[in-house]
Amino acid sequence: MIKTIKNILLFAFIIILFSCEQKIKTVNLGNFSVEIPENFERGFLNDAINTDSTVIDYETYGIETKTAIYGIEYSKYRFSVNIENIKNSIINNLRNHSSLREYKIVSEGYANGKNNCYEVLSSFYYGPNLTYNKSFIMINNGNEVIKISCMYNANSKADDKRINNIIASVRLTNN
């Protein structure tokens, strides 16, 4: 009888453990694929995207949690874009934001030794908390861009791990 109860409790514990595990889905954005949590909302950043006649296509995903804001933006342009211009735009938008104090770049550089991927980790104070903003940019064929960013509490190891996993999952699909 006790052995049966132990087996039932073990089985229940395993079910609870696996039910708490976050579900992942793969989304295809142009010639990119990326694995994101299932609860990311399509169109999350649509109102924040400045589109003009140079943008052929765009799509966004993201979510706001208690400790972070995640965003994924895909854009396809009519012309080639420069990764340095995109990186500088991200840095300057944060550096010049009136609500952010003590902005500094923690690390930056080409990701994985590839000249079409760039990663920037910056920090600043937003209110009383030290905040990180991690941005990842990848360009394909000169005119397709995926930007992944996360603004999160500097003490949140879970958010740091989640954004790193999302960035690590980005692949070219060459449809």
PDB file of C-alpha atoms in Angstrom:
ATOM      1  CA  MET A   1       0.000   0.000   0.000  1.00  0.00           C
ATOM      2  CA  ILE A   2       2.778   2.456   0.937  1.00  0.00           C
ATOM      3  CA  LYS A   3       4.687   1.516  -2.202  1.00  0.00           C
ATOM      4  CA  THR A   4       1.594   2.250  -4.308  1.00  0.00           C
ATOM      5  CA  ILE A   5       1.164   5.655  -2.666  1.00  0.00           C
ATOM      6  CA  LYS A   6       4.844   6.455  -3.274  1.00  0.00           C
ATOM      7  CA  ASN A   7       4.482   5.479  -6.937  1.00  0.00           C
ATOM      8  CA  ILE A   8       1.378   7.645  -7.313  1.00  0.00           C
ATOM      9  CA  LEU A   9       3.134  10.603  -5.675  1.00  0.00           C
ATOM     10  CA  LEU A  10       6.209  10.124  -7.872  1.00  0.00           C
ATOM     11  CA  PHE A  11       4.023   9.933 -10.970  1.00  0.00           C
ATOM     12  CA  ALA A  12       2.122  13.096  -9.922  1.00  0.00           C
ATOM     13  CA  PHE A  13       5.398  14.925  -9.266  1.00  0.00           C
ATOM     14  CA  ILE A  14       6.709  14.010 -12.732  1.00  0.00           C
ATOM     15  CA  ILE A  15       3.484  15.195 -14.377  1.00  0.00           C
ATOM     16  CA  ILE A  16       3.604  18.489 -12.478  1.00  0.00           C
ATOM     17  CA  LEU A  17       7.261  18.959 -13.355  1.00  0.00           C
ATOM     18  CA  PHE A  18       6.672  18.471 -17.081  1.00  0.00           C
ATOM     19  CA  SER A  19       3.499  20.561 -17.110  1.00  0.00           C
ATOM     20  CA  CYS A  20       5.455  23.520 -15.698  1.00  0.00           C
ATOM     21  CA  GLU A  21       8.034  23.314 -18.469  1.00  0.00           C
ATOM     22  CA  GLN A  22       7.634  26.162 -20.932  1.00  0.00           C
ATOM     23  CA  LYS A  23       6.320  25.179 -24.349  1.00  0.00           C
ATOM     24  CA  ILE A  24       8.362  26.348 -27.338  1.00  0.00           C
ATOM     25  CA  LYS A  25       7.215  26.980 -30.896  1.00  0.00           C
ATOM     26  CA  THR A  26       9.197  27.668 -34.039  1.00  0.00           C
ATOM     27  CA  VAL A  27       8.168  30.648 -36.129  1.00  0.00           C
ATOM     28  CA  ASN A  28       9.384  31.377 -39.628  1.00  0.00           C
ATOM     29  CA  LEU A  29      10.021  35.004 -40.434  1.00  0.00           C
ATOM     30  CA  GLY A  30      11.109  35.397 -44.051  1.00  0.00           C
ATOM     31  CA  ASN A  31      14.240  33.281 -44.386  1.00  0.00           C
ATOM     32  CA  PHE A  32      14.765  33.116 -40.624  1.00  0.00           C
ATOM     33  CA  SER A  33      13.401  30.652 -38.118  1.00  0.00           C
ATOM     34  CA  VAL A  34      13.456  31.239 -34.380  1.00  0.00           C
ATOM     35  CA  GLU A  35      12.243  29.230 -31.388  1.00  0.00           C
ATOM     36  CA  ILE A  36      10.137  31.282 -28.993  1.00  0.00           C
ATOM     37  CA  PRO A  37       7.925  30.529 -26.000  1.00  0.00           C
ATOM     38  CA  GLU A  38       4.343  29.683 -26.991  1.00  0.00           C
ATOM     39  CA  ASN A  39       2.956  32.638 -25.058  1.00  0.00           C
ATOM     40  CA  PHE A  40       4.691  35.240 -27.258  1.00  0.00           C
ATOM     41  CA  GLU A  41       2.058  37.378 -28.980  1.00  0.00           C
ATOM     42  CA  ARG A  42       2.106  37.938 -32.725  1.00  0.00           C
ATOM     43  CA  GLY A  43       1.971  41.641 -33.562  1.00  0.00           C
ATOM     44  CA  PHE A  44       3.247  42.632 -30.095  1.00  0.00           C
ATOM     45  CA  LEU A  45       5.454  45.450 -31.444  1.00  0.00           C
ATOM     46  CA  ASN A  46       3.449  46.432 -34.527  1.00  0.00           C
ATOM     47  CA  ASP A  47       2.534  49.864 -33.149  1.00  0.00           C
ATOM     48  CA  ALA A  48       6.179  50.582 -32.316  1.00  0.00           C
ATOM     49  CA  ILE A  49       7.563  49.836 -35.792  1.00  0.00           C
ATOM     50  CA  ASN A  50       8.292  52.770 -38.057  1.00  0.00           C
ATOM     51  CA  THR A  51       7.412  51.516 -41.520  1.00  0.00           C
ATOM     52  CA  ASP A  52       7.703  53.478 -44.706  1.00  0.00           C
ATOM     53  CA  SER A  53       7.790  52.729 -48.421  1.00  0.00           C
ATOM     54  CA  THR A  54      11.218  51.051 -48.043  1.00  0.00           C
ATOM     55  CA  VAL A  55       9.735  48.218 -45.939  1.00  0.00           C
ATOM     56  CA  ILE A  56       8.259  45.399 -48.022  1.00  0.00           C
ATOM     57  CA  ASP A  57       7.242  43.126 -45.162  1.00  0.00           C
ATOM     58  CA  TYR A  58       7.424  43.033 -41.372  1.00  0.00           C
ATOM     59  CA  GLU A  59       6.227  40.863 -38.532  1.00  0.00           C
ATOM     60  CA  THR A  60       6.673  41.064 -34.758  1.00  0.00           C
ATOM     61  CA  TYR A  61       6.351  38.849 -31.699  1.00  0.00           C
ATOM     62  CA  GLY A  62       6.885  39.564 -28.036  1.00  0.00           C
ATOM     63  CA  ILE A  63       5.568  39.600 -24.508  1.00  0.00           C
ATOM     64  CA  GLU A  64       5.755  41.655 -21.348  1.00  0.00           C
ATOM     65  CA  THR A  65       6.358  39.710 -18.137  1.00  0.00           C
ATOM     66  CA  LYS A  66       6.766  40.912 -14.549  1.00  0.00           C
ATOM     67  CA  THR A  67      10.526  41.220 -15.014  1.00  0.00           C
ATOM     68  CA  ALA A  68      11.101  41.784 -18.739  1.00  0.00           C
ATOM     69  CA  ILE A  69       9.879  42.943 -22.124  1.00  0.00           C
ATOM     70  CA  TYR A  70      10.817  40.698 -25.050  1.00  0.00           C
ATOM     71  CA  GLY A  71      10.558  41.737 -28.671  1.00  0.00           C
ATOM     72  CA  ILE A  72      11.278  40.072 -31.997  1.00  0.00           C
ATOM     73  CA  GLU A  73      11.040  42.121 -35.161  1.00  0.00           C
ATOM     74  CA  TYR A  74      11.444  40.920 -38.730  1.00  0.00           C
ATOM     75  CA  SER A  75      11.710  43.445 -41.568  1.00  0.00           C
ATOM     76  CA  LYS A  76      12.348  43.045 -45.267  1.00  0.00           C
ATOM     77  CA  TYR A  77      13.484  46.150 -47.128  1.00  0.00           C
ATOM     78  CA  ARG A  78      13.464  47.126 -50.806  1.00  0.00           C
ATOM     79  CA  PHE A  79      17.200  47.838 -50.581  1.00  0.00           C
ATOM     80  CA  SER A  80      20.250  46.567 -48.711  1.00  0.00           C
ATOM     81  CA  VAL A  81      20.737  47.707 -45.122  1.00  0.00           C
ATOM     82  CA  ASN A  82      23.915  48.110 -43.119  1.00  0.00           C
ATOM     83  CA  ILE A  83      24.297  46.263 -39.807  1.00  0.00           C
ATOM     84  CA  GLU A  84      26.361  49.143 -38.360  1.00  0.00           C
ATOM     85  CA  ASN A  85      23.521  51.604 -39.038  1.00  0.00           C
ATOM     86  CA  ILE A  86      20.988  49.363 -37.305  1.00  0.00           C
ATOM     87  CA  LYS A  87      23.305  48.802 -34.312  1.00  0.00           C
ATOM     88  CA  ASN A  88      23.993  52.534 -33.996  1.00  0.00           C
ATOM     89  CA  SER A  89      20.280  53.284 -34.163  1.00  0.00           C
ATOM     90  CA  ILE A  90      19.551  50.885 -31.282  1.00  0.00           C
ATOM     91  CA  ILE A  91      22.399  52.310 -29.155  1.00  0.00           C
ATOM     92  CA  ASN A  92      21.540  55.946 -29.883  1.00  0.00           C
ATOM     93  CA  ASN A  93      17.830  55.436 -29.161  1.00  0.00           C
ATOM     94  CA  LEU A  94      18.695  54.066 -25.704  1.00  0.00           C
ATOM     95  CA  ARG A  95      21.526  56.516 -25.024  1.00  0.00           C
ATOM     96  CA  ASN A  96      19.327  59.512 -25.854  1.00  0.00           C
ATOM     97  CA  HIS A  97      16.178  58.324 -24.043  1.00  0.00           C
ATOM     98  CA  SER A  98      15.212  60.868 -21.407  1.00  0.00           C
ATOM     99  CA  SER A  99      14.014  58.274 -18.842  1.00  0.00           C
ATOM    100  CA  LEU A 100      17.244  56.271 -18.766  1.00  0.00           C
ATOM    101  CA  ARG A 101      20.182  57.178 -16.530  1.00  0.00           C
ATOM    102  CA  GLU A 102      23.829  56.102 -16.610  1.00  0.00           C
ATOM    103  CA  TYR A 103      23.627  54.320 -19.948  1.00  0.00           C
ATOM    104  CA  LYS A 104      26.672  52.249 -20.851  1.00  0.00           C
ATOM    105  CA  ILE A 105      27.544  49.444 -23.223  1.00  0.00           C
ATOM    106  CA  VAL A 106      28.524  46.314 -21.289  1.00  0.00           C
ATOM    107  CA  SER A 107      29.585  44.298 -24.323  1.00  0.00           C
ATOM    108  CA  GLU A 108      29.167  44.350 -28.069  1.00  0.00           C
ATOM    109  CA  GLY A 109      30.506  42.615 -31.102  1.00  0.00           C
ATOM    110  CA  TYR A 110      29.821  40.296 -33.971  1.00  0.00           C
ATOM    111  CA  ALA A 111      28.001  37.204 -32.738  1.00  0.00           C
ATOM    112  CA  ASN A 112      29.489  33.774 -33.362  1.00  0.00           C
ATOM    113  CA  GLY A 113      32.262  35.290 -35.494  1.00  0.00           C
ATOM    114  CA  LYS A 114      29.816  36.068 -38.318  1.00  0.00           C
ATOM    115  CA  ASN A 115      29.768  39.459 -39.973  1.00  0.00           C
ATOM    116  CA  ASN A 116      25.985  39.330 -40.502  1.00  0.00           C
ATOM    117  CA  CYS A 117      25.155  38.986 -36.761  1.00  0.00           C
ATOM    118  CA  TYR A 118      25.721  41.602 -34.086  1.00  0.00           C
ATOM    119  CA  GLU A 119      24.968  41.535 -30.354  1.00  0.00           C
ATOM    120  CA  VAL A 120      24.867  44.465 -27.927  1.00  0.00           C
ATOM    121  CA  LEU A 121      24.390  44.242 -24.152  1.00  0.00           C
ATOM    122  CA  SER A 122      23.852  47.601 -22.501  1.00  0.00           C
ATOM    123  CA  SER A 123      22.896  48.655 -19.000  1.00  0.00           C
ATOM    124  CA  PHE A 124      21.153  51.663 -17.520  1.00  0.00           C
ATOM    125  CA  TYR A 125      19.047  52.709 -14.601  1.00  0.00           C
ATOM    126  CA  TYR A 126      15.331  52.907 -15.256  1.00  0.00           C
ATOM    127  CA  GLY A 127      13.877  54.158 -12.012  1.00  0.00           C
ATOM    128  CA  PRO A 128      15.817  52.693  -9.081  1.00  0.00           C
ATOM    129  CA  ASN A 129      16.709  49.401 -10.776  1.00  0.00           C
ATOM    130  CA  LEU A 130      19.722  48.458 -12.851  1.00  0.00           C
ATOM    131  CA  THR A 131      18.312  47.225 -16.142  1.00  0.00           C
ATOM    132  CA  TYR A 132      19.882  45.319 -19.023  1.00  0.00           C
ATOM    133  CA  ASN A 133      18.926  45.622 -22.646  1.00  0.00           C
ATOM    134  CA  LYS A 134      20.212  42.817 -24.843  1.00  0.00           C
ATOM    135  CA  SER A 135      19.842  43.287 -28.598  1.00  0.00           C
ATOM    136  CA  PHE A 136      20.682  40.842 -31.367  1.00  0.00           C
ATOM    137  CA  ILE A 137      20.655  41.768 -35.066  1.00  0.00           C
ATOM    138  CA  MET A 138      21.017  39.399 -38.015  1.00  0.00           C
ATOM    139  CA  ILE A 139      20.942  40.334 -41.692  1.00  0.00           C
ATOM    140  CA  ASN A 140      20.306  37.973 -44.609  1.00  0.00           C
ATOM    141  CA  ASN A 141      20.872  38.834 -48.275  1.00  0.00           C
ATOM    142  CA  GLY A 142      21.384  42.462 -47.326  1.00  0.00           C
ATOM    143  CA  ASN A 143      17.691  43.316 -47.069  1.00  0.00           C
ATOM    144  CA  GLU A 144      16.178  40.929 -44.491  1.00  0.00           C
ATOM    145  CA  VAL A 145      16.703  41.832 -40.851  1.00  0.00           C
ATOM    146  CA  ILE A 146      15.710  40.113 -37.623  1.00  0.00           C
ATOM    147  CA  LYS A 147      16.116  42.073 -34.399  1.00  0.00           C
ATOM    148  CA  ILE A 148      15.654  40.392 -31.042  1.00  0.00           C
ATOM    149  CA  SER A 149      15.713  42.427 -27.864  1.00  0.00           C
ATOM    150  CA  CYS A 150      14.947  42.057 -24.204  1.00  0.00           C
ATOM    151  CA  MET A 151      14.850  44.713 -21.510  1.00  0.00           C
ATOM    152  CA  TYR A 152      15.097  43.038 -18.110  1.00  0.00           C
ATOM    153  CA  ASN A 153      16.100  43.456 -14.497  1.00  0.00           C
ATOM    154  CA  ALA A 154      19.859  42.968 -14.241  1.00  0.00           C
ATOM    155  CA  ASN A 155      19.367  40.442 -11.420  1.00  0.00           C
ATOM    156  CA  SER A 156      17.067  38.156 -13.410  1.00  0.00           C
ATOM    157  CA  LYS A 157      19.044  35.056 -14.365  1.00  0.00           C
ATOM    158  CA  ALA A 158      15.887  33.459 -15.812  1.00  0.00           C
ATOM    159  CA  ASP A 159      15.371  36.306 -18.297  1.00  0.00           C
ATOM    160  CA  ASP A 160      19.065  36.286 -19.182  1.00  0.00           C
ATOM    161  CA  LYS A 161      18.862  32.569 -19.932  1.00  0.00           C
ATOM    162  CA  ARG A 162      15.595  32.886 -21.892  1.00  0.00           C
ATOM    163  CA  ILE A 163      16.866  35.666 -24.190  1.00  0.00           C
ATOM    164  CA  ASN A 164      20.137  33.808 -24.774  1.00  0.00           C
ATOM    165  CA  ASN A 165      18.180  30.662 -25.737  1.00  0.00           C
ATOM    166  CA  ILE A 166      16.008  32.638 -28.163  1.00  0.00           C
ATOM    167  CA  ILE A 167      19.058  34.247 -29.758  1.00  0.00           C
ATOM    168  CA  ALA A 168      20.849  30.879 -29.994  1.00  0.00           C
ATOM    169  CA  SER A 169      17.840  29.389 -31.822  1.00  0.00           C
ATOM    170  CA  VAL A 170      17.908  31.820 -34.780  1.00  0.00           C
ATOM    171  CA  ARG A 171      18.606  30.001 -38.047  1.00  0.00           C
ATOM    172  CA  LEU A 172      18.603  30.841 -41.735  1.00  0.00           C
ATOM    173  CA  THR A 173      16.089  28.665 -43.576  1.00  0.00           C
ATOM    174  CA  ASN A 174      16.717  29.882 -47.139  1.00  0.00           C
ATOM    175  CA  ASN A 175      13.136  29.252 -48.298  1.00  0.00           C
TER     176      ASN A 175
END
